[in-house]
């Protein structure tokens, strides 16, 4: 019964996202790709937090990861996120090494953003306050979050425009903390301790265990 409910909840989020996209395209007032993406992610986030509050505790992480994979990963700039994570350690690495790291780190990022989603379960997401601050190649969109017995906060999506002109997410700021920066600190420390090749080896093992 619980498995059926989880599947139903995920389907509701997917349908909600699709219906929003259809509505945005049919709007008489043309919206930029960034505006549509920011609104879509915000609405999907709101729907997912509502569904998570209804799920049993032992099913929340799995559901959150399914939502992130289905709704967030397609808009994630994995290559740029990987470069940000590696920082100065990207120097000296060849294309094959960085490409492998990019593929291996995806599951780690999915889990990281899924935990952010679970943390906001049952929150009151205020979409009316969505604000976009667009620069030449970078932009961000913030949504107001209200949760019972907690102070008001914001969730900020950070975007980068690719060479084709499409906006993609590369980081999320939750409770004033960059999730990518937190991950980067742990990875940089690990690279300093065991080296890049050993890090990739451990990521391969972690990915194999997840499968």
mmCIF file of N, CA and C in Angstrom, residues 2 52 56 59 64 75-76 82 104 107 114 131 133 158 166 168 178 201 210:
data_model
loop_
_atom_site.group_PDB
_atom_site.id
_atom_site.type_symbol
_atom_site.label_atom_id
_atom_site.label_comp_id
_atom_site.label_asym_id
_atom_site.label_seq_id
_atom_site.Cartn_x
_atom_site.Cartn_y
_atom_site.Cartn_z
ATOM 1 N N UNK A 2 1.930 1.242 0.808
ATOM 2 C CA UNK A 2 2.805 2.392 0.879
ATOM 3 C C UNK A 2 3.560 2.588 -0.433
ATOM 4 N N UNK A 52 5.743 14.874 0.354
ATOM 5 C CA UNK A 52 6.658 14.268 1.319
ATOM 6 C C UNK A 52 6.075 14.244 2.725
ATOM 7 N N UNK A 56 5.255 8.009 4.744
ATOM 8 C CA UNK A 56 5.938 7.453 5.916
ATOM 9 C C UNK A 56 7.409 7.841 5.884
ATOM 10 N N UNK A 59 9.979 6.140 3.575
ATOM 11 C CA UNK A 59 9.815 6.241 2.127
ATOM 12 C C UNK A 59 10.191 7.618 1.586
ATOM 13 N N UNK A 64 12.083 11.450 -2.593
ATOM 14 C CA UNK A 64 12.790 12.705 -2.884
ATOM 15 C C UNK A 64 13.822 12.502 -3.985
ATOM 16 N N UNK A 75 17.714 19.593 -15.738
ATOM 17 C CA UNK A 75 18.049 21.021 -15.824
ATOM 18 C C UNK A 75 19.350 21.343 -15.090
ATOM 19 N N UNK A 76 20.095 20.314 -14.701
ATOM 20 C CA UNK A 76 21.315 20.502 -13.929
ATOM 21 C C UNK A 76 22.532 20.576 -14.849
ATOM 22 N N UNK A 82 30.703 20.117 -11.694
ATOM 23 C CA UNK A 82 31.901 19.315 -11.458
ATOM 24 C C UNK A 82 33.146 20.185 -11.386
ATOM 25 N N UNK A 104 30.349 10.256 -12.376
ATOM 26 C CA UNK A 104 30.313 9.598 -11.076
ATOM 27 C C UNK A 104 29.707 10.475 -9.983
ATOM 28 N N UNK A 107 25.259 10.998 -8.924
ATOM 29 C CA UNK A 107 24.463 10.350 -7.877
ATOM 30 C C UNK A 107 24.668 11.026 -6.531
ATOM 31 N N UNK A 114 18.264 15.842 -2.797
ATOM 32 C CA UNK A 114 17.112 15.128 -2.247
ATOM 33 C C UNK A 114 16.985 15.399 -0.748
ATOM 34 N N UNK A 131 11.736 35.841 -7.195
ATOM 35 C CA UNK A 131 12.460 36.953 -7.798
ATOM 36 C C UNK A 131 13.649 36.406 -8.576
ATOM 37 N N UNK A 133 17.207 37.378 -10.578
ATOM 38 C CA UNK A 133 18.256 38.391 -10.721
ATOM 39 C C UNK A 133 19.200 37.903 -11.807
ATOM 40 N N UNK A 158 20.602 28.711 -8.347
ATOM 41 C CA UNK A 158 21.611 29.472 -9.081
ATOM 42 C C UNK A 158 21.761 28.860 -10.479
ATOM 43 N N UNK A 166 20.850 28.308 -23.198
ATOM 44 C CA UNK A 166 19.903 27.712 -22.257
ATOM 45 C C UNK A 166 20.390 27.892 -20.821
ATOM 46 N N UNK A 168 20.727 26.684 -17.020
ATOM 47 C CA UNK A 168 20.770 25.422 -16.293
ATOM 48 C C UNK A 168 21.193 25.684 -14.848
ATOM 49 N N UNK A 178 25.512 27.363 0.543
ATOM 50 C CA UNK A 178 25.655 26.780 -0.793
ATOM 51 C C UNK A 178 25.891 25.283 -0.662
ATOM 52 N N UNK A 201 37.983 6.165 -7.752
ATOM 53 C CA UNK A 201 37.806 4.734 -7.458
ATOM 54 C C UNK A 201 36.717 4.537 -6.407
ATOM 55 N N UNK A 210 25.192 1.331 -5.070
ATOM 56 C CA UNK A 210 23.842 1.886 -5.205
ATOM 57 C C UNK A 210 23.029 1.121 -6.237
#
